[in-house]
Coordinates of C-alpha atoms and ligand atoms in Angstrom, one line a residue:
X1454 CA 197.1 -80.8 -91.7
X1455 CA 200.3 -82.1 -89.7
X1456 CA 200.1 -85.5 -92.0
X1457 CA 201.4 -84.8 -95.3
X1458 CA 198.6 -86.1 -97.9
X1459 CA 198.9 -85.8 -102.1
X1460 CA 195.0 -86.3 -103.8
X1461 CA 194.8 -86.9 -107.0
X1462 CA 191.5 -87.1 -108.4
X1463 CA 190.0 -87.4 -112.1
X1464 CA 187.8 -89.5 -114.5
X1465 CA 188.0 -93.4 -114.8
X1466 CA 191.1 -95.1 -116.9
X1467 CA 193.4 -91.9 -116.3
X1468 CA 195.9 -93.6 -114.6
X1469 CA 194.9 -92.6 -110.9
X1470 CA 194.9 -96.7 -109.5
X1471 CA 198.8 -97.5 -110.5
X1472 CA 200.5 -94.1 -110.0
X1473 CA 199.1 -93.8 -106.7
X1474 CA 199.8 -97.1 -105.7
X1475 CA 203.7 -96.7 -107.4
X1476 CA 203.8 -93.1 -105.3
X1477 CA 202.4 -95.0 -102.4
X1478 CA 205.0 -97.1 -102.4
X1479 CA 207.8 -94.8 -102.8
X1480 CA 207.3 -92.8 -100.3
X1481 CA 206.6 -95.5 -97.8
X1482 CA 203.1 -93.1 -97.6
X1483 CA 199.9 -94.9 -97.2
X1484 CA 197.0 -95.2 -99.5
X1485 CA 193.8 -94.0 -99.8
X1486 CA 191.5 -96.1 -103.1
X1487 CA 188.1 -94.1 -102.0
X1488 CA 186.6 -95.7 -105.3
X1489 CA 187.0 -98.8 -103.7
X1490 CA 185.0 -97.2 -100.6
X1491 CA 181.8 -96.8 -103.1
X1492 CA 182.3 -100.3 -105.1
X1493 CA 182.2 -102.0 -102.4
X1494 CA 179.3 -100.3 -101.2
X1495 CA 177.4 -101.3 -104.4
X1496 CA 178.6 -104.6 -104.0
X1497 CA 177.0 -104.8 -100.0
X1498 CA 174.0 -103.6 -101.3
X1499 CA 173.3 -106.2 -104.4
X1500 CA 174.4 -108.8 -101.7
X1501 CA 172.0 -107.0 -98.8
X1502 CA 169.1 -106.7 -101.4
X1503 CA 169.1 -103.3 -100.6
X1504 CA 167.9 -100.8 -104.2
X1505 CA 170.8 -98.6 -105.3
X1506 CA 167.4 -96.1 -105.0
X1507 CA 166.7 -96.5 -101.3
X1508 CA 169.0 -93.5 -100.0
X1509 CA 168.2 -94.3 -96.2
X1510 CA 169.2 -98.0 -96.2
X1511 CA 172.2 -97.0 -98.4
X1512 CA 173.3 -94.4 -95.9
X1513 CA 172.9 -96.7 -93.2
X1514 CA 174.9 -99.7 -95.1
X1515 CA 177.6 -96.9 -95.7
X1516 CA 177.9 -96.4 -92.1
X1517 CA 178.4 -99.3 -91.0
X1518 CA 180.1 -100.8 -94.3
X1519 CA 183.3 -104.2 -93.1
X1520 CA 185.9 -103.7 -95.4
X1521 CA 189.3 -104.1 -95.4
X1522 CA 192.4 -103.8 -97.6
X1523 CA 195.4 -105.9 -97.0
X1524 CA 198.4 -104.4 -99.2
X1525 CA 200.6 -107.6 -100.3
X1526 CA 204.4 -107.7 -99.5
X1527 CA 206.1 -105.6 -102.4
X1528 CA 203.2 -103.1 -102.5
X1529 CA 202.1 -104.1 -105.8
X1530 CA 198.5 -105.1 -105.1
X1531 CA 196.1 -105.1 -102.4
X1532 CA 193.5 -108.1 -101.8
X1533 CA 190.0 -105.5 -100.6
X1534 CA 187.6 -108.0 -98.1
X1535 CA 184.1 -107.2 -98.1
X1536 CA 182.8 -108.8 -94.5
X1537 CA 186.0 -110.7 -94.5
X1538 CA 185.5 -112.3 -97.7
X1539 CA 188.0 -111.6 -100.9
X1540 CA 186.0 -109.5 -104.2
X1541 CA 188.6 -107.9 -106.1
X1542 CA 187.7 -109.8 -108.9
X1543 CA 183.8 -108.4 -108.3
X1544 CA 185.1 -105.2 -107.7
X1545 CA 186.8 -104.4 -110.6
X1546 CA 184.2 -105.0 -113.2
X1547 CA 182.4 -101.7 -115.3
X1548 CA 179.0 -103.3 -113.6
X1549 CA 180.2 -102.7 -110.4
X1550 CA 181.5 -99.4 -110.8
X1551 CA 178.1 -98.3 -112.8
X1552 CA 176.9 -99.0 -109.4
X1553 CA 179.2 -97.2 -107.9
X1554 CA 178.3 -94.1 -109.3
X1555 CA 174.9 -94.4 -108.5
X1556 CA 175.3 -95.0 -105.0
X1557 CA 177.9 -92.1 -104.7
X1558 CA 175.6 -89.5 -106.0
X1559 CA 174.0 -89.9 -102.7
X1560 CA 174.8 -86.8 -100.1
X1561 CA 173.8 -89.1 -97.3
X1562 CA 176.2 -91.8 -98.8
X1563 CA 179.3 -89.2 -99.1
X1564 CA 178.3 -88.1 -95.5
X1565 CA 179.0 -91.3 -93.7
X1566 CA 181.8 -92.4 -95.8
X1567 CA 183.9 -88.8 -95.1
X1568 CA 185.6 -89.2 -91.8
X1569 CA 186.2 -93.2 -92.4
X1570 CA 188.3 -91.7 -95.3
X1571 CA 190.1 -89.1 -93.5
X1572 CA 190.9 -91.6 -91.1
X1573 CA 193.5 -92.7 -93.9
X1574 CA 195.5 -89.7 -93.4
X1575 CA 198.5 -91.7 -90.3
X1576 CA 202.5 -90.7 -90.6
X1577 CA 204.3 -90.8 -92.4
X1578 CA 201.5 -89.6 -95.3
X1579 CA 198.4 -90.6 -97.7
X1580 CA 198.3 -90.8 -101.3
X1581 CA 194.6 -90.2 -101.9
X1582 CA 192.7 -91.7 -105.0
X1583 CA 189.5 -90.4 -106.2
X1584 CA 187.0 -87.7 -107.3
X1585 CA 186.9 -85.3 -104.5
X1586 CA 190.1 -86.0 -102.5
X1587 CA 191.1 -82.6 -103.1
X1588 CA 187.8 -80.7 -103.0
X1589 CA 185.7 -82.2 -100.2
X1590 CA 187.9 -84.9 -98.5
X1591 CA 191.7 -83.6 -98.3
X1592 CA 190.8 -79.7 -98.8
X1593 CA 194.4 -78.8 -97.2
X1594 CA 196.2 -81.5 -98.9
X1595 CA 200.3 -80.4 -99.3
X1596 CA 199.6 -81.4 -103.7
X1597 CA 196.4 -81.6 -105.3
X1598 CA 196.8 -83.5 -108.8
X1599 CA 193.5 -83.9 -111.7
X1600 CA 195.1 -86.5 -113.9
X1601 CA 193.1 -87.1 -117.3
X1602 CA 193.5 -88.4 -120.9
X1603 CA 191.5 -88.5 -123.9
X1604 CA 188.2 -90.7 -123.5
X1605 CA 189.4 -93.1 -126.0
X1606 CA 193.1 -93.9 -124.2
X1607 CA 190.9 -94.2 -121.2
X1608 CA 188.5 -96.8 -122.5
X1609 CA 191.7 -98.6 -124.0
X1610 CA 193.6 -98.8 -120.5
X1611 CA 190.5 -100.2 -118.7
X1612 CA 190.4 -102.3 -121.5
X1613 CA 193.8 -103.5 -121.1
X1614 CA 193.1 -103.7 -117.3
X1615 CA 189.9 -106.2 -117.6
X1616 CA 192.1 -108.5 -119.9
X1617 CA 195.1 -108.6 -118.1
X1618 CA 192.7 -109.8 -114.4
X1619 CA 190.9 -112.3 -117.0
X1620 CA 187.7 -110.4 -117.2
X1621 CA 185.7 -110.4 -120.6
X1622 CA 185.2 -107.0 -122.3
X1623 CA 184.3 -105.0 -125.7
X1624 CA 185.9 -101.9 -125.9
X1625 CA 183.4 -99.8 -127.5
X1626 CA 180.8 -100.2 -124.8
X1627 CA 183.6 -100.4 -122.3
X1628 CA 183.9 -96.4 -123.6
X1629 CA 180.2 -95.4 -123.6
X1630 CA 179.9 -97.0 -119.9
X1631 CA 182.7 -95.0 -118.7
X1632 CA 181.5 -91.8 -120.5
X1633 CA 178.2 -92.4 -119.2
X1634 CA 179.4 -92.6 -115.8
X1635 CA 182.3 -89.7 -116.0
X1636 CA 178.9 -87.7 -116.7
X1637 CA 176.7 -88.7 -114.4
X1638 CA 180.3 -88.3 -111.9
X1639 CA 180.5 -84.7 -113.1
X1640 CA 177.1 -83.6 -113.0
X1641 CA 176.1 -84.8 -109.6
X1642 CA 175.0 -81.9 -107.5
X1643 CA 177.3 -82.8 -104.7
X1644 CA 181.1 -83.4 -104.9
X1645 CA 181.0 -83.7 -108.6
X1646 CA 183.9 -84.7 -110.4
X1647 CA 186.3 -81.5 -111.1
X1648 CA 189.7 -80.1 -110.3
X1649 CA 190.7 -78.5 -107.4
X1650 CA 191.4 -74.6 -107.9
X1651 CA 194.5 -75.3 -106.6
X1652 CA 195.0 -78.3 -108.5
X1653 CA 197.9 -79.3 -111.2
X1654 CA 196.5 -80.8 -114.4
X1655 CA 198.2 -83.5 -116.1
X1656 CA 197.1 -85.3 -119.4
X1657 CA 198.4 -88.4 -119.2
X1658 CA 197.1 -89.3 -122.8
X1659 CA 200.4 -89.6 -124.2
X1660 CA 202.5 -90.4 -121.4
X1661 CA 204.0 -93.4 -119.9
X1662 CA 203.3 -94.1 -116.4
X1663 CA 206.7 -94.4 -115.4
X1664 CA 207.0 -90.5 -116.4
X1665 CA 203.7 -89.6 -114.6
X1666 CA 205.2 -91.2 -111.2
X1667 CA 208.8 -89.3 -111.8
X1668 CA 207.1 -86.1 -112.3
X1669 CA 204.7 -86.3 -109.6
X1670 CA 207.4 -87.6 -106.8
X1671 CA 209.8 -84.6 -108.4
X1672 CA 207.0 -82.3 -107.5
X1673 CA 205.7 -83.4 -104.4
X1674 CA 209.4 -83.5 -102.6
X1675 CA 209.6 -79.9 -104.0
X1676 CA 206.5 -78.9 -101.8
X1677 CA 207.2 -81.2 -98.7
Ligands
C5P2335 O1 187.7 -94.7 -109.1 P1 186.7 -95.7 -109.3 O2 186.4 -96.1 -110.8 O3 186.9 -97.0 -108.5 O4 185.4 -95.1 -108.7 C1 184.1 -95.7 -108.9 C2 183.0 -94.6 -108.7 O5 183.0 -94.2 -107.4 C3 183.2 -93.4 -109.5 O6 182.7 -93.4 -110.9 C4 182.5 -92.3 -108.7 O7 181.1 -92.3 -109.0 C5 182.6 -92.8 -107.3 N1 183.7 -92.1 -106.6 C6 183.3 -90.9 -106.0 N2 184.2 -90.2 -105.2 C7 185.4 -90.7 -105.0 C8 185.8 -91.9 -105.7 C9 184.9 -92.6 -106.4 O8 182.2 -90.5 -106.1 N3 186.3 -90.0 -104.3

């Protein structure tokens, strides 16, 4: 592709949200949160009354899905609309990205969500967050990164994460939702949840983020 784009996918509580959003904003690149794309897609359905069962009405909700992300001024956070109205709050919450997965296992879902995401990809480049950036969505992306960590620093950073927005949580069943859902993510029979052949593993379990954002920029101004 003539835009440059970086994916980096892998499970929940790696890291993905805030070192794409610190590469994001030092490369003046744009960004891609496709997680978001599928939360809020759960959310439109509980709001629509539509089952997270009923692939057809999903597919069509997915199709014609109003959302919008408005990045604040110092790139720090973005405020997602859902038919105009604020739900990062909503958004955030293990419920909603239980649901999330369910509605993402859908073929028909990941069908009318794909070119809407690769309509991300506009000059000067994308960072792109998810599970399949670099498999399905971005296969000709310039870097392919899997970021993981052990499921317990996971659990503890989503953790931290729900505290710090105000949210209520218990950590133990905090970690069996996310395992739970990293499986049902990896088992799916379509786009499941795996590196890129191509891709550059890095286990974040036992590093900083500030050293996962050096040592990707380092890496992606060697390839560009
Ligand atoms: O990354 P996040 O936790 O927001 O993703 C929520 C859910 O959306 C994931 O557990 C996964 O089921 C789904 N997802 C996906 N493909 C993506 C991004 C997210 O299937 N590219």
């Amino acid at each position: 592709t003539a835009i440059p784009v970086l994916t980096i996918d892998g499970p929940g509580g790696a890291g993905k949200g805030t070192v794409c959003m610190r590469v994001a904003a030092a490369m003046g690149w744009h960004l891609l949160d496709s997680g978001a794309l599928y939360r809020l897609l759960g959310l439109a359905a509980r709001q629509h009354g539509v089952e997270l069962t009923d692939e057809e009405a999903l597919a069509r909700l997915a199709a014609g899905l109003d959302v919008d992300f408005e990045v604040n001024r110092d790139a720090t956070a973005v405020t997602t609309l859902l038919e105009g109205a604020p739900v990062d709050q909503l958004l955030r919450t293990e419920q909603t990205g239980s649901d999330a997965s369910q509605v993402a296992a859908i073929p028909a879902v990941r069908e009318a969500l794909l070119e809407r995401q690769r309509g991300f990809a506009k000059a000067p480049g994308l960072v792109a967050d998810g599970r399949d950036m670099g498999t399905v969505v971005f296969p000709e992306a310039d870097l392919k990164i899997f970021l993981t960590a052990s499921a317990e620093e996971r659990a503890r950073r989503r953790y931290m994460q729900l505290k710090e927005q105000g949210l209520s949580a218990n950590l133990s069943a905090l970690q069996d939702e996310m395992e739970a859902r990293d499986r049902r993510d990896r088992e799916r029979s379509v786009a499941p949840l795996k590196p890129a052949e191509d891709a550059w593993e890095v286990d974040t379990t036992d590093l900083d983020i500030v050293g996962v954002v050096d040592m990707i920029l380092e890496r992606l101004r060697d390839v560009l």
